[in-house]
């Protein structure tokens, strides 16, 4: 409350967080013969359509960037710097969204179950209702909130909703809708992702931060032709990139997992 004299008894808090990028380097050595026929077929098709054929390097890096982008999505959701598994070691690059949620005490965590066709709708609705409660307590508008699920779990949701859906697969009840291939539950869009299966995340999509430069013009991509140096029918690939993951106001999110 305002008073005339200076009274240093008020209180305020300032939260500050940083996203810390991790550098990623791709080293490969491949034989041209492995890719040559596929490359020639693709370029012939482009020529027959009246297009301009690509160089081998452009063709190869287009495929490599697509692969890196998919793996970056996995890192974004499932990254764990403490990972000990021998497979998918690239997940150790940074802590992803799921790990950051797990380590944050402010996130509302709901005990879920293995997702099946029979229970998926109820689980999604339970997460939404809890999220609305959290948002209400924080006096936050839920416009822009999304439901994030593993793409395989979304398929199960489609099957479950199909049991109550009209033959034309269009909007049915007020709680469920399908529009242009997108699914909505209680008015909130379901986003298929590469997060872990049986995990449901509900919260403001714009508060999930992913920074990476796989398609940036400043990234360093190199293809070194070994035929001109060693005489081997090989090429070496070098790609250097960066990735960073962060969450803004994690206390607005609800996470459900078994």
PDB file of C-alpha atoms in Angstrom:
ATOM      1  CA  UNK A   1       0.000   0.000   0.000  1.00  0.00           C
ATOM      2  CA  UNK A   2       1.166   3.491  -0.812  1.00  0.00           C
ATOM      3  CA  UNK A   3       2.422   5.619   2.050  1.00  0.00           C
ATOM      4  CA  UNK A   4       3.868   9.118   1.973  1.00  0.00           C
ATOM      5  CA  UNK A   5       7.326   8.374   3.443  1.00  0.00           C
ATOM      6  CA  UNK A   6       9.851   5.925   2.026  1.00  0.00           C
ATOM      7  CA  UNK A   7       9.246   2.515   3.620  1.00  0.00           C
ATOM      8  CA  UNK A   8      11.735  -0.176   2.613  1.00  0.00           C
ATOM      9  CA  UNK A   9       9.511  -3.070   3.671  1.00  0.00           C
ATOM     10  CA  UNK A  10       8.234  -4.217   0.284  1.00  0.00           C
ATOM     11  CA  UNK A  11       9.329  -7.409  -1.412  1.00  0.00           C
ATOM     12  CA  UNK A  12       9.996  -8.490  -4.956  1.00  0.00           C
ATOM     13  CA  UNK A  13      11.728 -11.414  -6.617  1.00  0.00           C
ATOM     14  CA  UNK A  14      13.563 -11.723  -9.888  1.00  0.00           C
ATOM     15  CA  UNK A  15      14.088 -15.102 -11.531  1.00  0.00           C
ATOM     16  CA  UNK A  16      16.761 -15.448 -14.171  1.00  0.00           C
ATOM     17  CA  UNK A  17      17.719 -18.472 -16.231  1.00  0.00           C
ATOM     18  CA  UNK A  18      19.980 -19.184 -19.160  1.00  0.00           C
ATOM     19  CA  UNK A  19      19.977 -21.694 -21.958  1.00  0.00           C
ATOM     20  CA  UNK A  20      23.421 -23.126 -22.485  1.00  0.00           C
ATOM     21  CA  UNK A  21      24.167 -24.407 -26.000  1.00  0.00           C
ATOM     22  CA  UNK A  22      26.149 -27.561 -26.570  1.00  0.00           C
ATOM     23  CA  UNK A  23      28.350 -28.006 -29.620  1.00  0.00           C
ATOM     24  CA  UNK A  24      27.788 -31.083 -31.750  1.00  0.00           C
ATOM     25  CA  UNK A  25      30.224 -32.447 -34.314  1.00  0.00           C
ATOM     26  CA  UNK A  26      29.414 -35.057 -36.927  1.00  0.00           C
ATOM     27  CA  UNK A  27      32.298 -37.123 -38.322  1.00  0.00           C
ATOM     28  CA  UNK A  28      31.656 -39.661 -41.048  1.00  0.00           C
ATOM     29  CA  UNK A  29      33.602 -41.607 -43.640  1.00  0.00           C
ATOM     30  CA  UNK A  30      31.604 -43.292 -46.396  1.00  0.00           C
ATOM     31  CA  UNK A  31      32.134 -45.038 -49.698  1.00  0.00           C
ATOM     32  CA  UNK A  32      30.687 -43.305 -52.746  1.00  0.00           C
ATOM     33  CA  UNK A  33      29.393 -46.635 -54.065  1.00  0.00           C
ATOM     34  CA  UNK A  34      26.940 -46.884 -51.162  1.00  0.00           C
ATOM     35  CA  UNK A  35      25.054 -43.784 -52.308  1.00  0.00           C
ATOM     36  CA  UNK A  36      25.998 -43.325 -55.956  1.00  0.00           C
ATOM     37  CA  UNK A  37      23.146 -45.217 -57.625  1.00  0.00           C
ATOM     38  CA  UNK A  38      20.512 -43.553 -55.425  1.00  0.00           C
ATOM     39  CA  UNK A  39      22.029 -40.154 -56.120  1.00  0.00           C
ATOM     40  CA  UNK A  40      21.971 -40.725 -59.897  1.00  0.00           C
ATOM     41  CA  UNK A  41      18.355 -41.932 -59.822  1.00  0.00           C
ATOM     42  CA  UNK A  42      17.275 -38.844 -57.854  1.00  0.00           C
ATOM     43  CA  UNK A  43      19.098 -36.484 -60.207  1.00  0.00           C
ATOM     44  CA  UNK A  44      17.676 -38.199 -63.301  1.00  0.00           C
ATOM     45  CA  UNK A  45      14.184 -37.736 -61.894  1.00  0.00           C
ATOM     46  CA  UNK A  46      14.877 -34.047 -61.225  1.00  0.00           C
ATOM     47  CA  UNK A  47      16.167 -33.606 -64.799  1.00  0.00           C
ATOM     48  CA  UNK A  48      13.120 -35.333 -66.285  1.00  0.00           C
ATOM     49  CA  UNK A  49      10.905 -32.859 -64.401  1.00  0.00           C
ATOM     50  CA  UNK A  50      12.869 -29.965 -65.880  1.00  0.00           C
ATOM     51  CA  UNK A  51      14.802 -29.182 -62.713  1.00  0.00           C
ATOM     52  CA  UNK A  52      18.484 -28.538 -62.146  1.00  0.00           C
ATOM     53  CA  UNK A  53      20.414 -31.566 -60.790  1.00  0.00           C
ATOM     54  CA  UNK A  54      22.219 -31.186 -57.462  1.00  0.00           C
ATOM     55  CA  UNK A  55      25.848 -31.770 -56.714  1.00  0.00           C
ATOM     56  CA  UNK A  56      26.573 -34.889 -54.688  1.00  0.00           C
ATOM     57  CA  UNK A  57      27.497 -32.763 -51.666  1.00  0.00           C
ATOM     58  CA  UNK A  58      24.217 -30.793 -51.748  1.00  0.00           C
ATOM     59  CA  UNK A  59      22.226 -34.013 -52.152  1.00  0.00           C
ATOM     60  CA  UNK A  60      24.035 -35.757 -49.297  1.00  0.00           C
ATOM     61  CA  UNK A  61      23.878 -32.832 -46.869  1.00  0.00           C
ATOM     62  CA  UNK A  62      20.141 -32.419 -47.490  1.00  0.00           C
ATOM     63  CA  UNK A  63      19.683 -35.983 -46.241  1.00  0.00           C
ATOM     64  CA  UNK A  64      22.140 -35.494 -43.391  1.00  0.00           C
ATOM     65  CA  UNK A  65      20.409 -32.315 -42.164  1.00  0.00           C
ATOM     66  CA  UNK A  66      17.073 -34.140 -42.190  1.00  0.00           C
ATOM     67  CA  UNK A  67      18.560 -36.907 -40.062  1.00  0.00           C
ATOM     68  CA  UNK A  68      20.201 -34.410 -37.712  1.00  0.00           C
ATOM     69  CA  UNK A  69      16.945 -32.483 -37.381  1.00  0.00           C
ATOM     70  CA  UNK A  70      15.124 -35.673 -36.333  1.00  0.00           C
ATOM     71  CA  UNK A  71      17.804 -36.475 -33.774  1.00  0.00           C
ATOM     72  CA  UNK A  72      17.720 -32.897 -32.491  1.00  0.00           C
ATOM     73  CA  UNK A  73      14.003 -33.348 -31.818  1.00  0.00           C
ATOM     74  CA  UNK A  74      14.801 -36.424 -29.738  1.00  0.00           C
ATOM     75  CA  UNK A  75      17.479 -34.492 -27.856  1.00  0.00           C
ATOM     76  CA  UNK A  76      15.007 -31.651 -27.287  1.00  0.00           C
ATOM     77  CA  UNK A  77      12.525 -33.970 -25.565  1.00  0.00           C
ATOM     78  CA  UNK A  78      14.588 -36.856 -24.173  1.00  0.00           C
ATOM     79  CA  UNK A  79      18.076 -35.390 -23.773  1.00  0.00           C
ATOM     80  CA  UNK A  80      19.873 -36.468 -20.591  1.00  0.00           C
ATOM     81  CA  UNK A  81      23.489 -35.511 -19.929  1.00  0.00           C
ATOM     82  CA  UNK A  82      23.668 -38.319 -17.354  1.00  0.00           C
ATOM     83  CA  UNK A  83      22.538 -40.985 -19.810  1.00  0.00           C
ATOM     84  CA  UNK A  84      24.437 -44.272 -19.469  1.00  0.00           C
ATOM     85  CA  UNK A  85      22.800 -46.326 -22.235  1.00  0.00           C
ATOM     86  CA  UNK A  86      25.056 -47.418 -25.082  1.00  0.00           C
ATOM     87  CA  UNK A  87      22.488 -46.601 -27.770  1.00  0.00           C
ATOM     88  CA  UNK A  88      21.607 -43.082 -28.893  1.00  0.00           C
ATOM     89  CA  UNK A  89      24.605 -41.561 -27.152  1.00  0.00           C
ATOM     90  CA  UNK A  90      23.751 -38.240 -28.833  1.00  0.00           C
ATOM     91  CA  UNK A  91      21.022 -37.814 -26.206  1.00  0.00           C
ATOM     92  CA  UNK A  92      23.797 -36.888 -23.750  1.00  0.00           C
ATOM     93  CA  UNK A  93      24.313 -33.547 -25.494  1.00  0.00           C
ATOM     94  CA  UNK A  94      22.001 -31.524 -23.229  1.00  0.00           C
ATOM     95  CA  UNK A  95      19.207 -32.063 -20.725  1.00  0.00           C
ATOM     96  CA  UNK A  96      15.967 -32.104 -22.688  1.00  0.00           C
ATOM     97  CA  UNK A  97      12.484 -30.957 -21.755  1.00  0.00           C
ATOM     98  CA  UNK A  98      11.520 -34.159 -19.939  1.00  0.00           C
ATOM     99  CA  UNK A  99      14.677 -34.155 -17.801  1.00  0.00           C
ATOM    100  CA  UNK A 100      14.271 -30.469 -16.973  1.00  0.00           C
ATOM    101  CA  UNK A 101      10.660 -31.062 -15.960  1.00  0.00           C
ATOM    102  CA  UNK A 102      11.698 -34.022 -13.788  1.00  0.00           C
ATOM    103  CA  UNK A 103      14.380 -31.944 -12.028  1.00  0.00           C
ATOM    104  CA  UNK A 104      12.095 -28.945 -11.398  1.00  0.00           C
ATOM    105  CA  UNK A 105      10.045 -29.045  -8.204  1.00  0.00           C
ATOM    106  CA  UNK A 106       7.664 -26.375  -9.500  1.00  0.00           C
ATOM    107  CA  UNK A 107       6.260 -28.571 -12.255  1.00  0.00           C
ATOM    108  CA  UNK A 108       2.945 -30.248 -11.455  1.00  0.00           C
ATOM    109  CA  UNK A 109       3.484 -33.974 -11.862  1.00  0.00           C
ATOM    110  CA  UNK A 110       0.577 -36.369 -12.316  1.00  0.00           C
ATOM    111  CA  UNK A 111       0.849 -40.123 -11.876  1.00  0.00           C
ATOM    112  CA  UNK A 112      -0.229 -41.695 -15.148  1.00  0.00           C
ATOM    113  CA  UNK A 113      -0.342 -45.206 -16.596  1.00  0.00           C
ATOM    114  CA  UNK A 114       0.890 -46.988 -19.680  1.00  0.00           C
ATOM    115  CA  UNK A 115      -1.206 -45.483 -22.460  1.00  0.00           C
ATOM    116  CA  UNK A 116      -3.696 -47.789 -24.161  1.00  0.00           C
ATOM    117  CA  UNK A 117      -6.685 -47.262 -26.442  1.00  0.00           C
ATOM    118  CA  UNK A 118      -8.985 -47.828 -23.477  1.00  0.00           C
ATOM    119  CA  UNK A 119      -7.420 -45.281 -21.098  1.00  0.00           C
ATOM    120  CA  UNK A 120      -5.796 -42.636 -23.301  1.00  0.00           C
ATOM    121  CA  UNK A 121      -8.777 -40.259 -23.505  1.00  0.00           C
ATOM    122  CA  UNK A 122      -9.304 -40.291 -19.751  1.00  0.00           C
ATOM    123  CA  UNK A 123      -5.601 -39.650 -19.129  1.00  0.00           C
ATOM    124  CA  UNK A 124      -5.464 -36.718 -21.545  1.00  0.00           C
ATOM    125  CA  UNK A 125      -8.581 -35.163 -20.030  1.00  0.00           C
ATOM    126  CA  UNK A 126      -7.188 -35.591 -16.505  1.00  0.00           C
ATOM    127  CA  UNK A 127      -3.982 -33.767 -17.472  1.00  0.00           C
ATOM    128  CA  UNK A 128      -5.960 -30.950 -19.091  1.00  0.00           C
ATOM    129  CA  UNK A 129      -8.201 -30.501 -16.057  1.00  0.00           C
ATOM    130  CA  UNK A 130      -5.170 -30.369 -13.767  1.00  0.00           C
ATOM    131  CA  UNK A 131      -3.502 -27.894 -16.116  1.00  0.00           C
ATOM    132  CA  UNK A 132      -6.555 -25.647 -16.076  1.00  0.00           C
ATOM    133  CA  UNK A 133      -6.451 -25.701 -12.272  1.00  0.00           C
ATOM    134  CA  UNK A 134      -2.751 -24.734 -12.280  1.00  0.00           C
ATOM    135  CA  UNK A 135      -3.346 -21.955 -14.811  1.00  0.00           C
ATOM    136  CA  UNK A 136      -6.323 -20.693 -12.838  1.00  0.00           C
ATOM    137  CA  UNK A 137      -4.301 -20.462  -9.647  1.00  0.00           C
ATOM    138  CA  UNK A 138      -1.601 -18.563 -11.544  1.00  0.00           C
ATOM    139  CA  UNK A 139      -4.236 -16.353 -13.202  1.00  0.00           C
ATOM    140  CA  UNK A 140      -2.886 -17.257 -16.646  1.00  0.00           C
ATOM    141  CA  UNK A 141      -4.902 -17.460 -19.852  1.00  0.00           C
ATOM    142  CA  UNK A 142      -4.592 -20.926 -21.443  1.00  0.00           C
ATOM    143  CA  UNK A 143      -4.797 -19.664 -25.022  1.00  0.00           C
ATOM    144  CA  UNK A 144      -1.752 -21.119 -26.745  1.00  0.00           C
ATOM    145  CA  UNK A 145      -1.654 -24.179 -24.497  1.00  0.00           C
ATOM    146  CA  UNK A 146      -1.027 -27.510 -26.249  1.00  0.00           C
ATOM    147  CA  UNK A 147      -1.095 -31.198 -25.390  1.00  0.00           C
ATOM    148  CA  UNK A 148       2.222 -32.898 -26.234  1.00  0.00           C
ATOM    149  CA  UNK A 149       2.343 -36.672 -26.720  1.00  0.00           C
ATOM    150  CA  UNK A 150       4.585 -39.231 -28.401  1.00  0.00           C
ATOM    151  CA  UNK A 151       3.480 -39.717 -31.999  1.00  0.00           C
ATOM    152  CA  UNK A 152       2.694 -43.414 -31.364  1.00  0.00           C
ATOM    153  CA  UNK A 153       0.501 -42.509 -28.391  1.00  0.00           C
ATOM    154  CA  UNK A 154      -1.316 -39.994 -30.591  1.00  0.00           C
ATOM    155  CA  UNK A 155      -2.181 -42.883 -32.909  1.00  0.00           C
ATOM    156  CA  UNK A 156      -3.766 -44.688 -29.969  1.00  0.00           C
ATOM    157  CA  UNK A 157      -5.710 -41.517 -29.188  1.00  0.00           C
ATOM    158  CA  UNK A 158      -6.959 -41.419 -32.786  1.00  0.00           C
ATOM    159  CA  UNK A 159      -8.180 -45.000 -32.479  1.00  0.00           C
ATOM    160  CA  UNK A 160      -9.867 -44.271 -29.159  1.00  0.00           C
ATOM    161  CA  UNK A 161     -11.639 -41.193 -30.525  1.00  0.00           C
ATOM    162  CA  UNK A 162     -12.587 -43.195 -33.607  1.00  0.00           C
ATOM    163  CA  UNK A 163     -14.841 -45.296 -31.406  1.00  0.00           C
ATOM    164  CA  UNK A 164     -16.987 -42.248 -30.695  1.00  0.00           C
ATOM    165  CA  UNK A 165     -16.444 -40.504 -34.009  1.00  0.00           C
ATOM    166  CA  UNK A 166     -18.787 -40.006 -36.873  1.00  0.00           C
ATOM    167  CA  UNK A 167     -17.999 -41.816 -40.144  1.00  0.00           C
ATOM    168  CA  UNK A 168     -16.907 -38.571 -41.794  1.00  0.00           C
ATOM    169  CA  UNK A 169     -14.170 -38.158 -39.132  1.00  0.00           C
ATOM    170  CA  UNK A 170     -15.141 -34.562 -38.605  1.00  0.00           C
ATOM    171  CA  UNK A 171     -15.960 -32.638 -35.438  1.00  0.00           C
ATOM    172  CA  UNK A 172     -18.234 -34.626 -33.120  1.00  0.00           C
ATOM    173  CA  UNK A 173     -18.749 -33.700 -29.505  1.00  0.00           C
ATOM    174  CA  UNK A 174     -17.735 -30.409 -27.959  1.00  0.00           C
ATOM    175  CA  UNK A 175     -14.858 -32.124 -26.139  1.00  0.00           C
ATOM    176  CA  UNK A 176     -13.271 -33.737 -29.213  1.00  0.00           C
ATOM    177  CA  UNK A 177     -12.642 -32.471 -32.709  1.00  0.00           C
ATOM    178  CA  UNK A 178     -10.658 -33.339 -35.802  1.00  0.00           C
ATOM    179  CA  UNK A 179      -9.808 -30.615 -38.269  1.00  0.00           C
ATOM    180  CA  UNK A 180      -7.358 -30.739 -41.201  1.00  0.00           C
ATOM    181  CA  UNK A 181      -5.682 -33.798 -39.724  1.00  0.00           C
ATOM    182  CA  UNK A 182      -5.278 -32.189 -36.290  1.00  0.00           C
ATOM    183  CA  UNK A 183      -6.854 -33.549 -33.109  1.00  0.00           C
ATOM    184  CA  UNK A 184      -8.347 -31.347 -30.413  1.00  0.00           C
ATOM    185  CA  UNK A 185      -9.354 -32.475 -26.930  1.00  0.00           C
ATOM    186  CA  UNK A 186     -11.435 -30.042 -24.894  1.00  0.00           C
ATOM    187  CA  UNK A 187     -10.419 -27.356 -27.384  1.00  0.00           C
ATOM    188  CA  UNK A 188      -6.653 -27.916 -27.047  1.00  0.00           C
ATOM    189  CA  UNK A 189      -4.596 -29.181 -29.965  1.00  0.00           C
ATOM    190  CA  UNK A 190      -2.689 -32.445 -29.574  1.00  0.00           C
ATOM    191  CA  UNK A 191       0.893 -32.189 -30.884  1.00  0.00           C
ATOM    192  CA  UNK A 192       2.647 -35.456 -31.859  1.00  0.00           C
ATOM    193  CA  UNK A 193       6.315 -35.326 -30.844  1.00  0.00           C
ATOM    194  CA  UNK A 194       9.393 -37.482 -30.297  1.00  0.00           C
ATOM    195  CA  UNK A 195       9.062 -37.360 -26.513  1.00  0.00           C
ATOM    196  CA  UNK A 196       9.000 -40.587 -24.481  1.00  0.00           C
ATOM    197  CA  UNK A 197       6.006 -42.859 -24.837  1.00  0.00           C
ATOM    198  CA  UNK A 198       3.354 -42.800 -22.078  1.00  0.00           C
ATOM    199  CA  UNK A 199       4.215 -39.174 -21.292  1.00  0.00           C
ATOM    200  CA  UNK A 200       1.656 -36.372 -21.579  1.00  0.00           C
ATOM    201  CA  UNK A 201       2.679 -32.717 -21.261  1.00  0.00           C
ATOM    202  CA  UNK A 202       0.203 -29.829 -21.105  1.00  0.00           C
ATOM    203  CA  UNK A 203       1.202 -26.185 -21.083  1.00  0.00           C
ATOM    204  CA  UNK A 204       2.028 -23.078 -23.154  1.00  0.00           C
ATOM    205  CA  UNK A 205       3.829 -24.162 -26.314  1.00  0.00           C
ATOM    206  CA  UNK A 206       5.722 -20.882 -26.701  1.00  0.00           C
ATOM    207  CA  UNK A 207       7.383 -21.467 -23.315  1.00  0.00           C
ATOM    208  CA  UNK A 208       9.371 -24.414 -24.659  1.00  0.00           C
ATOM    209  CA  UNK A 209      12.600 -23.114 -26.177  1.00  0.00           C
ATOM    210  CA  UNK A 210      14.689 -24.924 -28.784  1.00  0.00           C
ATOM    211  CA  UNK A 211      17.692 -23.238 -30.375  1.00  0.00           C
ATOM    212  CA  UNK A 212      19.735 -24.983 -33.026  1.00  0.00           C
ATOM    213  CA  UNK A 213      21.421 -24.090 -36.271  1.00  0.00           C
ATOM    214  CA  UNK A 214      21.173 -27.158 -38.472  1.00  0.00           C
ATOM    215  CA  UNK A 215      19.923 -25.060 -41.376  1.00  0.00           C
ATOM    216  CA  UNK A 216      21.904 -21.914 -40.620  1.00  0.00           C
ATOM    217  CA  UNK A 217      24.153 -20.462 -43.304  1.00  0.00           C
ATOM    218  CA  UNK A 218      26.850 -19.978 -40.668  1.00  0.00           C
ATOM    219  CA  UNK A 219      27.098 -23.669 -39.816  1.00  0.00           C
ATOM    220  CA  UNK A 220      30.151 -25.504 -41.089  1.00  0.00           C
ATOM    221  CA  UNK A 221      29.459 -28.384 -43.458  1.00  0.00           C
ATOM    222  CA  UNK A 222      32.327 -29.974 -45.356  1.00  0.00           C
ATOM    223  CA  UNK A 223      32.615 -32.918 -47.706  1.00  0.00           C
ATOM    224  CA  UNK A 224      36.193 -33.992 -48.322  1.00  0.00           C
ATOM    225  CA  UNK A 225      36.779 -36.101 -51.438  1.00  0.00           C
ATOM    226  CA  UNK A 226      39.422 -38.722 -50.615  1.00  0.00           C
ATOM    227  CA  UNK A 227      39.808 -39.771 -54.263  1.00  0.00           C
ATOM    228  CA  UNK A 228      42.016 -36.764 -54.905  1.00  0.00           C
ATOM    229  CA  UNK A 229      44.244 -37.396 -51.873  1.00  0.00           C
ATOM    230  CA  UNK A 230      44.449 -41.098 -51.025  1.00  0.00           C
ATOM    231  CA  UNK A 231      42.937 -42.514 -54.210  1.00  0.00           C
ATOM    232  CA  UNK A 232      40.235 -44.288 -52.202  1.00  0.00           C
ATOM    233  CA  UNK A 233      36.651 -44.076 -53.476  1.00  0.00           C
ATOM    234  CA  UNK A 234      35.654 -42.470 -50.167  1.00  0.00           C
ATOM    235  CA  UNK A 235      34.417 -39.163 -48.852  1.00  0.00           C
ATOM    236  CA  UNK A 236      34.622 -37.697 -45.385  1.00  0.00           C
ATOM    237  CA  UNK A 237      31.918 -35.533 -43.844  1.00  0.00           C
ATOM    238  CA  UNK A 238      32.310 -32.828 -41.216  1.00  0.00           C
ATOM    239  CA  UNK A 239      29.382 -30.962 -39.667  1.00  0.00           C
ATOM    240  CA  UNK A 240      29.526 -28.667 -36.649  1.00  0.00           C
ATOM    241  CA  UNK A 241      26.341 -27.428 -35.022  1.00  0.00           C
ATOM    242  CA  UNK A 242      24.847 -26.233 -31.733  1.00  0.00           C
ATOM    243  CA  UNK A 243      21.727 -26.995 -29.710  1.00  0.00           C
ATOM    244  CA  UNK A 244      20.172 -25.467 -26.578  1.00  0.00           C
ATOM    245  CA  UNK A 245      16.967 -26.351 -24.720  1.00  0.00           C
ATOM    246  CA  UNK A 246      15.068 -24.374 -22.101  1.00  0.00           C
ATOM    247  CA  UNK A 247      11.718 -23.844 -20.392  1.00  0.00           C
ATOM    248  CA  UNK A 248      10.111 -20.545 -19.425  1.00  0.00           C
ATOM    249  CA  UNK A 249       7.980 -20.685 -16.248  1.00  0.00           C
ATOM    250  CA  UNK A 250       8.010 -24.496 -15.859  1.00  0.00           C
ATOM    251  CA  UNK A 251       5.505 -24.152 -13.003  1.00  0.00           C
ATOM    252  CA  UNK A 252       2.777 -23.567 -15.631  1.00  0.00           C
ATOM    253  CA  UNK A 253       3.195 -27.105 -17.003  1.00  0.00           C
ATOM    254  CA  UNK A 254       1.558 -30.384 -16.016  1.00  0.00           C
ATOM    255  CA  UNK A 255       3.391 -33.639 -16.802  1.00  0.00           C
ATOM    256  CA  UNK A 256       1.883 -37.111 -16.617  1.00  0.00           C
ATOM    257  CA  UNK A 257       3.938 -40.299 -16.774  1.00  0.00           C
ATOM    258  CA  UNK A 258       3.789 -43.758 -15.189  1.00  0.00           C
TER     259      UNK A 258
END
